[in-house]
mmCIF file of C-alpha atoms in Angstrom:
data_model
loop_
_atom_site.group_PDB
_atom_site.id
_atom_site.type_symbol
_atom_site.label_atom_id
_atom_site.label_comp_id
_atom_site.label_asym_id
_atom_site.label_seq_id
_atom_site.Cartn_x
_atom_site.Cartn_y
_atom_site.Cartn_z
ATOM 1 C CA UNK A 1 328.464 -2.237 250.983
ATOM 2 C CA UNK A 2 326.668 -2.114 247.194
ATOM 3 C CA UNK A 3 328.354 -5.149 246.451
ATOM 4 C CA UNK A 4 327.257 -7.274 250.016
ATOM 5 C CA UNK A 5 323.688 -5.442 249.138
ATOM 6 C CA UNK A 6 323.664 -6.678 245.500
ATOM 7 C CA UNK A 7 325.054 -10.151 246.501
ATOM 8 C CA UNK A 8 322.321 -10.918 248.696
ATOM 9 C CA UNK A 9 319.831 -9.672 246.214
ATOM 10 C CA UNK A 10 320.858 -12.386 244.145
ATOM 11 C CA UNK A 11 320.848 -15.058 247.054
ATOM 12 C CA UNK A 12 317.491 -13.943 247.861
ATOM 13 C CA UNK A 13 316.143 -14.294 244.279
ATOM 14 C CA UNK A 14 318.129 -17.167 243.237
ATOM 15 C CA UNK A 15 316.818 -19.262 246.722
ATOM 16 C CA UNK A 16 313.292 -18.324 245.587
ATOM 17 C CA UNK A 17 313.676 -19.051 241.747
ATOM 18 C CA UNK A 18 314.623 -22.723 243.473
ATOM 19 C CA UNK A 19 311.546 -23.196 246.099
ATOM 20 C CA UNK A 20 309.785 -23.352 243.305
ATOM 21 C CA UNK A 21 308.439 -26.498 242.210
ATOM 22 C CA UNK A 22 308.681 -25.483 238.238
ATOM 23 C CA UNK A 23 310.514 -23.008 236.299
ATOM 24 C CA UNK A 24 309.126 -21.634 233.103
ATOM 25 C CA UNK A 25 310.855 -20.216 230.275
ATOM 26 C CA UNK A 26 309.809 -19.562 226.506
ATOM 27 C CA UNK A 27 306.701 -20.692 227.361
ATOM 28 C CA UNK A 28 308.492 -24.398 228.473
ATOM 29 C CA UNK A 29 307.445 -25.649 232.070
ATOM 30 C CA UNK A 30 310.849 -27.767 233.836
ATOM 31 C CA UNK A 31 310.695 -29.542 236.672
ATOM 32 C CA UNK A 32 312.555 -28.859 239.772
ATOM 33 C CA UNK A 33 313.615 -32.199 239.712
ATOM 34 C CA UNK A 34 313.351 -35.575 237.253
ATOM 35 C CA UNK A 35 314.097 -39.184 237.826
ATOM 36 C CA UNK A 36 315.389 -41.794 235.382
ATOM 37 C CA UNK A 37 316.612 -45.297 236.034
ATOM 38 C CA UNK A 38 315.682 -45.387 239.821
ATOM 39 C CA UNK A 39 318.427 -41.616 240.245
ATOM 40 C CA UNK A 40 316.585 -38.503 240.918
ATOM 41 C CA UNK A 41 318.642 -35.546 240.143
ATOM 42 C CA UNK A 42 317.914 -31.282 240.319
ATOM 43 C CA UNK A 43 317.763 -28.615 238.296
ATOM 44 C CA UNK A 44 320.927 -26.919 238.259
ATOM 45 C CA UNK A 45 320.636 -24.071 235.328
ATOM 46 C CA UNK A 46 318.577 -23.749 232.057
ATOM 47 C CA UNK A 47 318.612 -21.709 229.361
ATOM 48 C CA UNK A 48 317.597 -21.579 225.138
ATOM 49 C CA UNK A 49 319.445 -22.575 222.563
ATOM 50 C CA UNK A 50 319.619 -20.357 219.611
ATOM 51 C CA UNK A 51 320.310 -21.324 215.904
ATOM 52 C CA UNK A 52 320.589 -18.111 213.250
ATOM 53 C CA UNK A 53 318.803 -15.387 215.749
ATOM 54 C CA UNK A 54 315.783 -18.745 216.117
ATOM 55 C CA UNK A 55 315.141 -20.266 219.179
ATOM 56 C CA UNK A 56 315.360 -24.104 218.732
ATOM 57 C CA UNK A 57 315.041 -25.371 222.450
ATOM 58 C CA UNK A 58 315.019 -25.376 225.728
ATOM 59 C CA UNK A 59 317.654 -27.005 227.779
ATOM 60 C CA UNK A 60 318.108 -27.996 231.396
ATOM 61 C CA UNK A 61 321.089 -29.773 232.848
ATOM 62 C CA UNK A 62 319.911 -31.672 236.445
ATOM 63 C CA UNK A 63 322.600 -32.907 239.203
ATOM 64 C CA UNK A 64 322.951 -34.597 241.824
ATOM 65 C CA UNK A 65 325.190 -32.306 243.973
ATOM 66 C CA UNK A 66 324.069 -28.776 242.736
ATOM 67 C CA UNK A 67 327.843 -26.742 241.113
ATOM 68 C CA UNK A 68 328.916 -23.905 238.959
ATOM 69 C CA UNK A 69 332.079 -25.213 238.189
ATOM 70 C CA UNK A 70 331.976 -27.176 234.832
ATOM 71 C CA UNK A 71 335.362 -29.400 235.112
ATOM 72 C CA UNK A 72 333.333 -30.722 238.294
ATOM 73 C CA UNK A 73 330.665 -31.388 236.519
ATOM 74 C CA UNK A 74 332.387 -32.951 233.451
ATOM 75 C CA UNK A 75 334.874 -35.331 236.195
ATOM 76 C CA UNK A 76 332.079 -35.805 238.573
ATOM 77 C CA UNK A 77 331.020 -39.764 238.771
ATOM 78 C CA UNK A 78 327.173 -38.833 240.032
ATOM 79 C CA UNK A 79 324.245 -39.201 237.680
ATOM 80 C CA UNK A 80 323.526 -36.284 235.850
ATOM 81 C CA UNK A 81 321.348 -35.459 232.806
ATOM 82 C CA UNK A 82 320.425 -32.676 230.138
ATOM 83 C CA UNK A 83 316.796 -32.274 229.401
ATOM 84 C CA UNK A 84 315.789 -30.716 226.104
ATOM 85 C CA UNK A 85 312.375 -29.644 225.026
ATOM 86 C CA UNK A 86 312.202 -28.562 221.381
ATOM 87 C CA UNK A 87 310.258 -25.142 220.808
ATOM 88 C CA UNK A 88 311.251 -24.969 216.829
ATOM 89 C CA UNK A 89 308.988 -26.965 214.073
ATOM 90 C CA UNK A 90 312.812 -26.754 212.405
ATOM 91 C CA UNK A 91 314.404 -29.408 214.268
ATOM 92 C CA UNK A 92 314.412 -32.207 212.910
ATOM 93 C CA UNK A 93 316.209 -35.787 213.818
ATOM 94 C CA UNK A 94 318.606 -35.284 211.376
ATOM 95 C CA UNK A 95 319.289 -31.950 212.336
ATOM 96 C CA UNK A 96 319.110 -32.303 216.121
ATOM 97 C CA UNK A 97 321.689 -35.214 215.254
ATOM 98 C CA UNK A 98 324.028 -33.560 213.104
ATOM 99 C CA UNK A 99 324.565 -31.041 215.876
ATOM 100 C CA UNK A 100 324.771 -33.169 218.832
ATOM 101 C CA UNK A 101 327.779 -34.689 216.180
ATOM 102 C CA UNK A 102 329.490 -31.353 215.587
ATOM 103 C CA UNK A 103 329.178 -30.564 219.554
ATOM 104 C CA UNK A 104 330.765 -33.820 220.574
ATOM 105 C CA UNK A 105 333.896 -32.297 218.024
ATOM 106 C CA UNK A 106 334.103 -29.259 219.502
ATOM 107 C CA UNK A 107 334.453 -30.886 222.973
ATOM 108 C CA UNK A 108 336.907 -33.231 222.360
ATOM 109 C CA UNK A 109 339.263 -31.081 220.426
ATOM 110 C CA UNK A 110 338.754 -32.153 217.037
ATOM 111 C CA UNK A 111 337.186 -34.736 214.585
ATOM 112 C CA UNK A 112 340.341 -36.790 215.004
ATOM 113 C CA UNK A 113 340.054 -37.068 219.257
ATOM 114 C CA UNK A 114 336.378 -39.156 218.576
ATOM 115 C CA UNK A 115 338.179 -41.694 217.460
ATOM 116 C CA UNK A 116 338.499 -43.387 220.741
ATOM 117 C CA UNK A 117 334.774 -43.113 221.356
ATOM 118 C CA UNK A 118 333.308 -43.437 217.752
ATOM 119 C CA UNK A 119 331.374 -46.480 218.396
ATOM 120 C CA UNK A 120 329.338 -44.218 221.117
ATOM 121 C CA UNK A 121 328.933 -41.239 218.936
ATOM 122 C CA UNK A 122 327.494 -43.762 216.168
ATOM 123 C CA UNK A 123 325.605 -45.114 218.822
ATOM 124 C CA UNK A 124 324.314 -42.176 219.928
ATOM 125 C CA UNK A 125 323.546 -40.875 216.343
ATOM 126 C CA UNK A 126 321.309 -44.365 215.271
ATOM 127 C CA UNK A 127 319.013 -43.336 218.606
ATOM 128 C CA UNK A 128 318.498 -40.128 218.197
ATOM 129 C CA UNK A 129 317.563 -41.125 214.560
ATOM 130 C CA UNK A 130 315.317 -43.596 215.384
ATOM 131 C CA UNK A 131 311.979 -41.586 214.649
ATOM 132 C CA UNK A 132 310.948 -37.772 213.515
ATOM 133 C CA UNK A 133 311.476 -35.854 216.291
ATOM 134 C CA UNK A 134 309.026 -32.871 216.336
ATOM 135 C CA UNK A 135 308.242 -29.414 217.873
ATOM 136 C CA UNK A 136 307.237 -30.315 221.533
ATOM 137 C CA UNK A 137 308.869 -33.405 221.911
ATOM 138 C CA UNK A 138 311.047 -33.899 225.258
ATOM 139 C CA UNK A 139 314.521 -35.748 225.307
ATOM 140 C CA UNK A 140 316.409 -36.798 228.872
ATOM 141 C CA UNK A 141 319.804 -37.597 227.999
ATOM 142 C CA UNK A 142 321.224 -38.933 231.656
ATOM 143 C CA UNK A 143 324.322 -40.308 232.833
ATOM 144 C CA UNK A 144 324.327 -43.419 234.599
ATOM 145 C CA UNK A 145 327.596 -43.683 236.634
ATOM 146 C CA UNK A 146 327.102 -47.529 237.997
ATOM 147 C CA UNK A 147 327.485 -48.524 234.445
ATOM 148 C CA UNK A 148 329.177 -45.226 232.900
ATOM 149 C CA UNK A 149 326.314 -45.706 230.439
ATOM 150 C CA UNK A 150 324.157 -42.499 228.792
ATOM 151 C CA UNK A 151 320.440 -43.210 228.430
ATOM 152 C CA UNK A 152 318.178 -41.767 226.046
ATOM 153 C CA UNK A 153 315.245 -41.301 226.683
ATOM 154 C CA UNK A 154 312.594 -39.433 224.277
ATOM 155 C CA UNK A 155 309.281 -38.023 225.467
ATOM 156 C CA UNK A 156 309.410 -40.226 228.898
ATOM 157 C CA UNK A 157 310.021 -43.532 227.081
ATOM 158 C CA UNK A 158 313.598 -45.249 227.332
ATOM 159 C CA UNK A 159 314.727 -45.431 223.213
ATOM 160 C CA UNK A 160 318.379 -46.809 224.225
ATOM 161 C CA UNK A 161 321.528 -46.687 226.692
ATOM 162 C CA UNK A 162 325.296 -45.935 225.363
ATOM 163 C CA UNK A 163 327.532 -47.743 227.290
ATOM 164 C CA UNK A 164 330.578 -45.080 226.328
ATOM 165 C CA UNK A 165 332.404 -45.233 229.416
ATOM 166 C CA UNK A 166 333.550 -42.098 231.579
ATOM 167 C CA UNK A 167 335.461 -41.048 228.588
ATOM 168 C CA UNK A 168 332.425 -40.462 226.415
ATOM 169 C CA UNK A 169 330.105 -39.090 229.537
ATOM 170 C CA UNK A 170 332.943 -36.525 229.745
ATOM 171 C CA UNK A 171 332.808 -35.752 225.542
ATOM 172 C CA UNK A 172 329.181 -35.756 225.685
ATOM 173 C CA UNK A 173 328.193 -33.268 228.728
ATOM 174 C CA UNK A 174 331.070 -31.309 226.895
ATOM 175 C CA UNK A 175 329.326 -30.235 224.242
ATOM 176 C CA UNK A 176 327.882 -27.937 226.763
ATOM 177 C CA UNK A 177 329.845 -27.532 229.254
ATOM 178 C CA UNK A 178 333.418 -28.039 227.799
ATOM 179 C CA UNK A 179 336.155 -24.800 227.451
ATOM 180 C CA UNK A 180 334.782 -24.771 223.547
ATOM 181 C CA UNK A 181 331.251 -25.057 224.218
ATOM 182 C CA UNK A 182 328.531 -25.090 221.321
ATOM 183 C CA UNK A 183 327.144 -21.790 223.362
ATOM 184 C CA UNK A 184 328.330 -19.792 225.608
ATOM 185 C CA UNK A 185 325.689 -18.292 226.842
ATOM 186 C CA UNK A 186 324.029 -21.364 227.377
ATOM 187 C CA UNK A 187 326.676 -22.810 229.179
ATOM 188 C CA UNK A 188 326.530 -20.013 232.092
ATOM 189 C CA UNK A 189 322.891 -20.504 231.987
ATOM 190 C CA UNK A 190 323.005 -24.367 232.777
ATOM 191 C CA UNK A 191 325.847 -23.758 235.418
ATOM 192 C CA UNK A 192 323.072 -21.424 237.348
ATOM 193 C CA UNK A 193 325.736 -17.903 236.368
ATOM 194 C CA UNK A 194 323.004 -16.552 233.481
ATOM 195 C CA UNK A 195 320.437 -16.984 234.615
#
């Protein structure tokens, strides 16, 4: 009986965390919902992304069919995307780069796995290095499945697409969401289990 009690508890809060039109956290306002390249896709989970006991951003991942089950997530062929919202003056391009780069290792299985896809993880790296990015600034990374293309796109302005295939949409929403995530924590928050 406690656990049916506590179960809908949850329901309850969790269906009126998602009436809402916003969500706020760390002071960050996300949208119930965003749109890129004609898809409109929903907020799924969200949580903060911590760097040496600093929080460095705040991080969204929006579907198309809402899930909690990552390998769905990482197979599905629906457009999908990770917003990011950087709440540290310490991120830098570079920086923000470098760890997108050490993510995308971790979720393939090893430096020697990008191989395959290293013309999209150079890619990827020359556009998020394009200009400084700064405290504030807002990045939609989103999966287009007609083309198997990522698109990123940097404080509501398209900066470049990665046509990577399925193979590096997988690697990429991996770095979150993979077995060997870059964070845990952060990985039950965007599947909707944290938070």
């Amino acid at each position: 009986m406690k656990k049916l009690i506590l179960t809908l508890l949850m329901l309850s809060s969790f269906s009126v965390l998602f009436a809402q039109e916003k969500v706020e956290l760390e002071g960050v306002t996300m949208p119930r919902t965003i749109s890129y390249n004609g898809k409109k896709v929903q907020l799924n989970g969200f949580g903060v992304r911590s760097k040496m006991w600093m929080d460095v951003y705040v991080q969204a991942l929006y579907l198309t069919n809402l899930s909690q089950d990552a390998t769905y997530i990482l197979d599905s062929e629906t457009a999908m995307a990770i917003r990011v919202e950087i709440i540290s003056s310490l991120v830098t391009s570079k920086k923000l780069s470098k760890a997108l780069n050490k993510g995308l290792i971790k979720s393939v299985g090893g430096e020697e796995n990008l191989r395959p896809i290293q013309a999209s993880v150079t890619k990827l790296d020359e556009l998020m290095n394009l200009e400084p990015t700064r405290q504030n600034d807002v990045f939609i990374l989103g999966y287009n499945p007609e083309d198997s293309s990522i698109m990123i796109y940097k404080n509501d302005v398209l900066r470049g697409k990665i046509n990577g295939g399925k193979e590096f949409k997988k690697a990429f929403f991996g770095i979150w969401l993979s077995p060997d995530p870059v964070d845990k924590d952060l990985k039950n928050d965007l599947l909707g289990i944290g938070n």
